Coordinates of N, CA and C in Angstrom, one line a residue:
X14 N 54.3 126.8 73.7 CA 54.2 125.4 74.0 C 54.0 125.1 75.4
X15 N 54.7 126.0 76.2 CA 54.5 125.9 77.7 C 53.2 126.1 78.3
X16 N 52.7 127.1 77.5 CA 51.0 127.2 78.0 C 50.0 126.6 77.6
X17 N 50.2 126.1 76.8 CA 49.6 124.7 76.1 C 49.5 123.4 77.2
X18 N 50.7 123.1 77.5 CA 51.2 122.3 79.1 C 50.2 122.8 79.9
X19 N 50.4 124.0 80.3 CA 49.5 124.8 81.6 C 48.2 124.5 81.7
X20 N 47.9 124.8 80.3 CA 46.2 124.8 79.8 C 46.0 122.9 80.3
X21 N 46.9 122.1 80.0 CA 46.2 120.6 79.9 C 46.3 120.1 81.6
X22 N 47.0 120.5 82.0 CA 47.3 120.2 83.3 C 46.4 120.8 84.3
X23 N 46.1 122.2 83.8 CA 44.8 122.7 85.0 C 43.5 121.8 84.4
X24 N 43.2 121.8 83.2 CA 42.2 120.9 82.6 C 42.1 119.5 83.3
X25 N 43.2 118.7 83.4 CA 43.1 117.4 83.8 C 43.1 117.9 85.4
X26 N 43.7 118.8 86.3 CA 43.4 118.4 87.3 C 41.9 119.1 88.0
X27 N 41.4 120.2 87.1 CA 39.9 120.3 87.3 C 38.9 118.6 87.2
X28 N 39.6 118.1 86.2 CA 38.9 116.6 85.6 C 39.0 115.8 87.0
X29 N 39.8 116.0 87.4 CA 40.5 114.9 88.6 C 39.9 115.5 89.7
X30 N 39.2 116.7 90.2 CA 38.7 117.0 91.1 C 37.2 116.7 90.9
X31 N 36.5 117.0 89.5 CA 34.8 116.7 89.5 C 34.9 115.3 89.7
X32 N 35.5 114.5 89.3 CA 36.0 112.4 89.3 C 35.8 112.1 91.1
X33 N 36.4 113.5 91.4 CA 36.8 112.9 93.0 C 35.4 113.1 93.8
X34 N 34.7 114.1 93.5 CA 33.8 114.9 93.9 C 32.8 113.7 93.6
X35 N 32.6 112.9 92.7 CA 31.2 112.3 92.1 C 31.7 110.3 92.2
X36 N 32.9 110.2 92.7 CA 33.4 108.5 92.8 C 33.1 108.2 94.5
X37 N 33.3 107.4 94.5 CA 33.7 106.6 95.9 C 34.9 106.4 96.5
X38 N 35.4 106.4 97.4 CA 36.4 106.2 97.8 C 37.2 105.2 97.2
X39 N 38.4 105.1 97.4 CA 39.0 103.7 96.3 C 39.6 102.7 98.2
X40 N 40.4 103.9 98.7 CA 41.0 102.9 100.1 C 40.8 103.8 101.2
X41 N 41.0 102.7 102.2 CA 40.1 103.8 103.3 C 41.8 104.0 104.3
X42 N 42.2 105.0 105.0 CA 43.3 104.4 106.2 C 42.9 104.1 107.6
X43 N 42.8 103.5 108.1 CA 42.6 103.6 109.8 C 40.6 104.2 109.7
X44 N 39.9 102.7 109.1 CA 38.9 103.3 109.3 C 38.1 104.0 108.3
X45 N 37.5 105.2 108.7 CA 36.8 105.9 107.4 C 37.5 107.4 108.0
X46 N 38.5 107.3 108.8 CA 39.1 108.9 108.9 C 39.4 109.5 108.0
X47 N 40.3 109.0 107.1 CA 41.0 109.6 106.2 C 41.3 108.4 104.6
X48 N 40.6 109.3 103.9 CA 39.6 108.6 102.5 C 40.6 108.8 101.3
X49 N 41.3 107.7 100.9 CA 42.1 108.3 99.8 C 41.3 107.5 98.5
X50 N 41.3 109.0 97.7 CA 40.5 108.7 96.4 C 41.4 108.7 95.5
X51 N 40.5 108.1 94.2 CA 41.7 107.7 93.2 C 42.6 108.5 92.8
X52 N 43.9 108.2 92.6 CA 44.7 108.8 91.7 C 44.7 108.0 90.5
X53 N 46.0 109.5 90.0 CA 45.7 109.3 88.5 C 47.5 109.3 87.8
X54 N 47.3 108.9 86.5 CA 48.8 109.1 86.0 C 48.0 109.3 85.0
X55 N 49.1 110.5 84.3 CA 48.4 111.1 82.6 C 48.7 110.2 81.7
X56 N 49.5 109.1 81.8 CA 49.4 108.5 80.7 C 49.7 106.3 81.4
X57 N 49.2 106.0 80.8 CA 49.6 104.3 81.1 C 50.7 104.1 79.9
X58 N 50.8 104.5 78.5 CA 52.4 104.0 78.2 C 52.4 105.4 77.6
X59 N 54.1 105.2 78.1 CA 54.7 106.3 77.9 C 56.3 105.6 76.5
X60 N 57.0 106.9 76.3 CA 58.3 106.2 75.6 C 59.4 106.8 76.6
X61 N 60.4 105.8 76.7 CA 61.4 106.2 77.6 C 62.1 107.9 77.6
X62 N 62.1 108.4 78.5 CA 62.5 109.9 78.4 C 61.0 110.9 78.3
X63 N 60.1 110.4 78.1 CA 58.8 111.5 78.5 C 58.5 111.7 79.7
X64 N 57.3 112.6 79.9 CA 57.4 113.4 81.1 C 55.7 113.1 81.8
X65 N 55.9 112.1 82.8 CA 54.6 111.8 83.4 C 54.0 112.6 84.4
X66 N 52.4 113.2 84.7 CA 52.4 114.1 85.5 C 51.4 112.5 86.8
X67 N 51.7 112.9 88.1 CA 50.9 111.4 88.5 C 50.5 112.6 89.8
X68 N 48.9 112.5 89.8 CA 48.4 113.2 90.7 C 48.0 112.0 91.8
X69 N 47.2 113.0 92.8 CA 46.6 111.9 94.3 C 45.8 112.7 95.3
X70 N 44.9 112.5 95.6 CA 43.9 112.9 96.4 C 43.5 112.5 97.8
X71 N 43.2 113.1 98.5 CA 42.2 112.7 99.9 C 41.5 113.4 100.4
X72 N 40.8 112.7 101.9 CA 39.7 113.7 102.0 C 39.3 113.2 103.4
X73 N 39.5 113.9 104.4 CA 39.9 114.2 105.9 C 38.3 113.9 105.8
X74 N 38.1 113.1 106.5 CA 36.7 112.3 107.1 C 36.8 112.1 108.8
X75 N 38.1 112.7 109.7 CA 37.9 112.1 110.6 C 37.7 114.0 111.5
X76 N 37.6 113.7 113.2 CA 37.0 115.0 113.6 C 37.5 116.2 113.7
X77 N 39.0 115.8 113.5 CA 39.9 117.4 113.7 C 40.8 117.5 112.1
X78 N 41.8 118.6 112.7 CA 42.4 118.6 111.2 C 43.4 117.5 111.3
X79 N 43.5 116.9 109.8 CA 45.2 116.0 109.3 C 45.9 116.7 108.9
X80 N 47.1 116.6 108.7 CA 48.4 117.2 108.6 C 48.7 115.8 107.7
X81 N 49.1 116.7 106.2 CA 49.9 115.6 105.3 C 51.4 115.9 105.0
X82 N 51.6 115.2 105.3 CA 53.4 115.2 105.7 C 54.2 115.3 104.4
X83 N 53.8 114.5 103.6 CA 54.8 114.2 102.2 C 53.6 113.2 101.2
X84 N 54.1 113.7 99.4 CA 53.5 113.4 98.7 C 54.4 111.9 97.9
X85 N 53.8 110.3 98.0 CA 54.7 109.8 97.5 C 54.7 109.1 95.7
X86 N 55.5 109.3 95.3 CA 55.5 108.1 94.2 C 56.3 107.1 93.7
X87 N 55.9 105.9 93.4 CA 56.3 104.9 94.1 C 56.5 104.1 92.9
X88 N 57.5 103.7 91.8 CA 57.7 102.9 90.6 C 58.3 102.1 90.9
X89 N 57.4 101.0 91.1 CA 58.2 99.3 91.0 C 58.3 98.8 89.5
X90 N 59.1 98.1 89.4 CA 59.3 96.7 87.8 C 58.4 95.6 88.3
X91 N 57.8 95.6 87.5 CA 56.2 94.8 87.8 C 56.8 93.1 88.0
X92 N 58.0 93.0 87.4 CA 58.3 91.4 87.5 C 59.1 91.2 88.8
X93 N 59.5 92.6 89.4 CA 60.1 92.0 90.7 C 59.6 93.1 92.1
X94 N 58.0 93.0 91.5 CA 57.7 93.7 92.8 C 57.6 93.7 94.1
X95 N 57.7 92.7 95.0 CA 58.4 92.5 96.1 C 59.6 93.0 96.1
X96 N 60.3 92.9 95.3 CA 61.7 93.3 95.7 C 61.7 95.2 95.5
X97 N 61.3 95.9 97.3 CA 61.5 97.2 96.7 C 62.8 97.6 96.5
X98 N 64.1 96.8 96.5 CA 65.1 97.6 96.3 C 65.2 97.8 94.7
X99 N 64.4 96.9 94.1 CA 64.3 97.0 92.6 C 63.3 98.1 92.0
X100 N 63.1 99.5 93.0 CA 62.3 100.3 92.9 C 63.0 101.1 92.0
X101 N 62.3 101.3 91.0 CA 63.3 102.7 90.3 C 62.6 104.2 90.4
X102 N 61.8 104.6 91.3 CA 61.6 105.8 91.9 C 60.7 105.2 92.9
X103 N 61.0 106.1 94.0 CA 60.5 105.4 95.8 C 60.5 107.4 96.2
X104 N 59.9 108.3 95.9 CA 60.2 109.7 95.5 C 59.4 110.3 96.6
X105 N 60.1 110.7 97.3 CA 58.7 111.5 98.5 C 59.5 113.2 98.2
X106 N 58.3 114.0 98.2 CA 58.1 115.3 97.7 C 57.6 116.1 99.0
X107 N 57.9 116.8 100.0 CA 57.5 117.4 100.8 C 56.6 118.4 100.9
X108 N 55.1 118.5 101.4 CA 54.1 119.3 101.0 C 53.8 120.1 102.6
X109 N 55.5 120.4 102.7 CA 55.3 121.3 104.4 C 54.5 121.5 105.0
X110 N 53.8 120.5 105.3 CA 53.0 119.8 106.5 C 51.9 120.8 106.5
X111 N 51.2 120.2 105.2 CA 49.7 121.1 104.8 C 48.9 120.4 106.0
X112 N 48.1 121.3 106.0 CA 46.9 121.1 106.7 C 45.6 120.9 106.5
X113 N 44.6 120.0 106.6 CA 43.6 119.5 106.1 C 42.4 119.8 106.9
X114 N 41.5 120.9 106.6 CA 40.5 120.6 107.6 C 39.5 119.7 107.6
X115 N 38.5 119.1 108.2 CA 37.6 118.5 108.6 C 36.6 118.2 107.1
X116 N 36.2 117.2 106.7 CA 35.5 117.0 105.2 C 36.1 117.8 104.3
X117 N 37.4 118.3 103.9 CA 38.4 118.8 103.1 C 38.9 117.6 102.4
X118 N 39.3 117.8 100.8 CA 40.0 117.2 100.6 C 41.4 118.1 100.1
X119 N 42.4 117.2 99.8 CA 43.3 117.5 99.4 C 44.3 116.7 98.5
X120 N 44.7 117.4 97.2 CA 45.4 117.5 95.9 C 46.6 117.8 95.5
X121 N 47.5 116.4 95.4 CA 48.9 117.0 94.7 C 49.3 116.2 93.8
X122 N 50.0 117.0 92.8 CA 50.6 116.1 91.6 C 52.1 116.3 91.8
X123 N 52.5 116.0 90.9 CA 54.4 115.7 90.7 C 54.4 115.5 88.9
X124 N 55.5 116.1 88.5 CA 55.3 115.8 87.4 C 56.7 114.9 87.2
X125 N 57.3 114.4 86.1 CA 58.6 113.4 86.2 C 59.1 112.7 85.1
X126 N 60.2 112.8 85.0 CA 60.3 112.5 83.3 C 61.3 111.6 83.8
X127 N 60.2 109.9 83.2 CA 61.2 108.8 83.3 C 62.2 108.5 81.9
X128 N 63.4 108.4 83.1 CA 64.5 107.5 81.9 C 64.5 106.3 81.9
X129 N 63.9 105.0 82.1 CA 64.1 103.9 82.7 C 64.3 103.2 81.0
X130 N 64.5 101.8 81.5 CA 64.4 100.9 80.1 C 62.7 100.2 79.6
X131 N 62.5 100.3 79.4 CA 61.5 99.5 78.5 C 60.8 98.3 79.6
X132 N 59.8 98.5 79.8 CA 59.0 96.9 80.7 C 57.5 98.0 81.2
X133 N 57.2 96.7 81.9 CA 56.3 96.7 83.0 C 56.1 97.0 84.0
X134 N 55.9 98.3 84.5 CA 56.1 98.6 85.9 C 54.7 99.3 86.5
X135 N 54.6 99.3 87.9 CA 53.2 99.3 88.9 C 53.9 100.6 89.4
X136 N 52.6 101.5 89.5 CA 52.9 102.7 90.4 C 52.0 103.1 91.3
X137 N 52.5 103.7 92.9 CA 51.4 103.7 93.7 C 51.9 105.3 94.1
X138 N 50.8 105.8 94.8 CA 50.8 107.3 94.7 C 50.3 107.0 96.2
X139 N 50.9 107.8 96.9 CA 50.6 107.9 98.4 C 50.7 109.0 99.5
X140 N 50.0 109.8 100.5 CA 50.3 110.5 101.0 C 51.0 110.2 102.9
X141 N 51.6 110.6 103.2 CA 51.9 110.2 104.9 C 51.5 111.2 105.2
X142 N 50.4 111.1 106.4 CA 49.7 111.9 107.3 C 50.1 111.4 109.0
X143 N 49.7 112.4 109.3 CA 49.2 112.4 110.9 C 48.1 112.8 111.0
X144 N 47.1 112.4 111.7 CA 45.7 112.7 112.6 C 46.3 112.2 114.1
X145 N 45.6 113.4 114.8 CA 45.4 113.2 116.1 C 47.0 112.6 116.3
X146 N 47.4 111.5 117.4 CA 48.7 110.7 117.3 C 49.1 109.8 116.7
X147 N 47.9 109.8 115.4 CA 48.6 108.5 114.6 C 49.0 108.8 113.4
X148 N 50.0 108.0 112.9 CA 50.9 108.3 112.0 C 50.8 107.4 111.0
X149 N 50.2 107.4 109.6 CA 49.8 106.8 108.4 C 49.9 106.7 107.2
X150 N 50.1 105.6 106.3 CA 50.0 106.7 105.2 C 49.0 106.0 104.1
X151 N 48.3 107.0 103.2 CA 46.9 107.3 102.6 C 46.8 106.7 101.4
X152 N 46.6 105.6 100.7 CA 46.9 105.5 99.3 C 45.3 105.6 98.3
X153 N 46.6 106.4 97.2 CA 45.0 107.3 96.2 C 45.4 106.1 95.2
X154 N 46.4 105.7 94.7 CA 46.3 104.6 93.8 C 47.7 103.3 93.9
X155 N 47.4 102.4 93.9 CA 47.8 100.8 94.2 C 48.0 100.4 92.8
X156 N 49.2 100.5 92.6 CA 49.2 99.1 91.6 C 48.8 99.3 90.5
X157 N 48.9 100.4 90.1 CA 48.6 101.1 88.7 C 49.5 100.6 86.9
X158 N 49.4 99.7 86.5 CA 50.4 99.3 85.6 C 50.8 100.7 84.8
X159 N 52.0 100.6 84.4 CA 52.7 102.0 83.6 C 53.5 101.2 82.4
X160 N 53.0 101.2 80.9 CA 54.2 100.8 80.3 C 55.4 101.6 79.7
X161 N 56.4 101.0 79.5 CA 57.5 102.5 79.1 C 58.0 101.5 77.9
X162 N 57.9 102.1 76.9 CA 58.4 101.5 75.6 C 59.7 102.1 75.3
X163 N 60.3 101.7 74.5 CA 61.6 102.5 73.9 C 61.6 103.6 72.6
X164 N 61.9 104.0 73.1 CA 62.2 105.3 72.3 C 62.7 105.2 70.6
X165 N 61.9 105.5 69.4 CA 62.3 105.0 68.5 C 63.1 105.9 67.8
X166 N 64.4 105.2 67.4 CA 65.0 106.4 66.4 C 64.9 106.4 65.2
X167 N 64.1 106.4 64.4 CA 64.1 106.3 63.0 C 64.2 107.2 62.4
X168 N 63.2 108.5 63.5 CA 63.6 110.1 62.4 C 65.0 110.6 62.4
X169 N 66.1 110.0 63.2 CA 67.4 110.4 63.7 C 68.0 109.3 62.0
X170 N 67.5 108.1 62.2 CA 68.4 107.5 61.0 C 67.8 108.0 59.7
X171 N 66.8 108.2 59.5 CA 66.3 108.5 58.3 C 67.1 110.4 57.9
X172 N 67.6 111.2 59.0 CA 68.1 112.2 58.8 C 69.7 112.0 58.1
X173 N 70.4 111.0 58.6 CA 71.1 110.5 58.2 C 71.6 110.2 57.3
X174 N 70.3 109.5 56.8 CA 70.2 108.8 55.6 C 70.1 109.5 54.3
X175 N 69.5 110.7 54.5 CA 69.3 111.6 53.8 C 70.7 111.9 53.4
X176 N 70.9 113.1 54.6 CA 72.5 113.7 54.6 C 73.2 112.6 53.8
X177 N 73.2 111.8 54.0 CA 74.4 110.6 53.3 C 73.9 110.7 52.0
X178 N 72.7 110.5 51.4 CA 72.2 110.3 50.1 C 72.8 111.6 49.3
X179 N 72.4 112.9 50.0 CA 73.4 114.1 49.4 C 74.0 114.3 49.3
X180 N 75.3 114.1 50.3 CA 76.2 114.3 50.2 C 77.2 113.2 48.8
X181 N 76.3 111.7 48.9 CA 76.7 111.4 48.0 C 76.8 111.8 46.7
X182 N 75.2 112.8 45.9 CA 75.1 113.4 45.2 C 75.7 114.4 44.8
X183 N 76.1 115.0 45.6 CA 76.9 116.5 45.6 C 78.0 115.8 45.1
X184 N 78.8 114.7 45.1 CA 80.3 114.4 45.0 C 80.2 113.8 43.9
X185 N 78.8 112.7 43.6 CA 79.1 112.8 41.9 C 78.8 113.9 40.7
X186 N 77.8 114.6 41.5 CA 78.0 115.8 40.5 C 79.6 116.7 40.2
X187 N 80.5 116.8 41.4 CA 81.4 117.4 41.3 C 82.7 116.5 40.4
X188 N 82.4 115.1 40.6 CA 83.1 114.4 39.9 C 82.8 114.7 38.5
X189 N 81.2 114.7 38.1 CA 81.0 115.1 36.6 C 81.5 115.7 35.9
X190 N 81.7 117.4 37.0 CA 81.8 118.5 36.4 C 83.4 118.7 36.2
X191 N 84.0 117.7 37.2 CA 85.4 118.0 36.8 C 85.9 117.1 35.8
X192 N 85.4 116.1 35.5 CA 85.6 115.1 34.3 C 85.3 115.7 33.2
X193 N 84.4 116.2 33.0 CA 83.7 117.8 31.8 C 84.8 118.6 31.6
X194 N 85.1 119.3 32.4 CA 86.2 120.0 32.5 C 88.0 119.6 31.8
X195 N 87.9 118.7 32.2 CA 89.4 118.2 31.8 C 89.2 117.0 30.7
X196 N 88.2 117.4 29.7 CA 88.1 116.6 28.4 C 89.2 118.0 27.7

């Protein structure tokens, strides 16, 4: 099952590099130096407790190398997005201060298994760079809506339900056989 995972994930992020290779830039930082192209999240709704993989790209447009500092992802609740303390992941992932050469792009995902409750939430995928003395950071995707539904239990009650139905059975049969018995 794990390699199944492996197999979809090099797949999608081969996908997400021909996309990057053949699109337009989505935002630009400081200029046309440093080009952050779309990102991606594998899924727009998910159920509470699954596992999202959320990639992000760029692509060093300016004359020397960038240095990307950290990979970010960023889950706001869509109804109180200004309010980042109402962030329920603000996640920076450390990409030990890769190096980018000149017309290079560069690729990282995170994968993340949300537990949150059920709504509407925006996600932004971002990297922090340095070029030269300036200090920035790169966004591959803005604002991305993510739904997270709740998790349904019905195969848990329906198991239940079962086990109960037998066990009730088993006890009138045993009732039968001992009523049989003591005629």
């Amino acid at each position: 099952m794990s390699n199944k995972k492996t197999i979809i994930q090099y797949i999608s992020l081969t996908l997400l590099v021909i996309y990057l290779l053949t699109t337009t830039p989505v935002i630009t930082a400081n200029g046309e130096a440093v080009i952050g192209y779309g990102g991606y999240v594998s899924s727009d709704e998910i159920e509470s407790g699954s596992e999202v993989t959320f990639f992000g790209s760029i692509k060093n447009n300016w004359t020397g190398e960038i240095t990307v500092n950290a990979f970010h992802v960023k889950i706001v609740d869509a109804s109180n997005e200004d309010d980042i303390s109402k962030s329920i992941y603000n996640i920076t992932y450390s990409e030990d201060r890769s190096a980018v050469s000149v017309h290079s792009s560069y690729t990282a995902y995170e994968k993340i298994t949300v537990k949150d409750s059920a709504g509407t939430y925006n996600v932004s995928i971002y990297f922090t760079i340095t070029y030269g003395s300036n200090n920035t950071d790169a966004y591959s995707l803005i604002n991305q809506t993510l739904e997270i539904t709740q998790t349904y239990e019905a195969p848990r009650v329906a198991f239940y339900a079962v086990v109960t139905l037998f066990l009730a059975l088993a006890g009138l049969m045993v009732y039968s056989l001992v009523n049989r018995f003591r005629r």
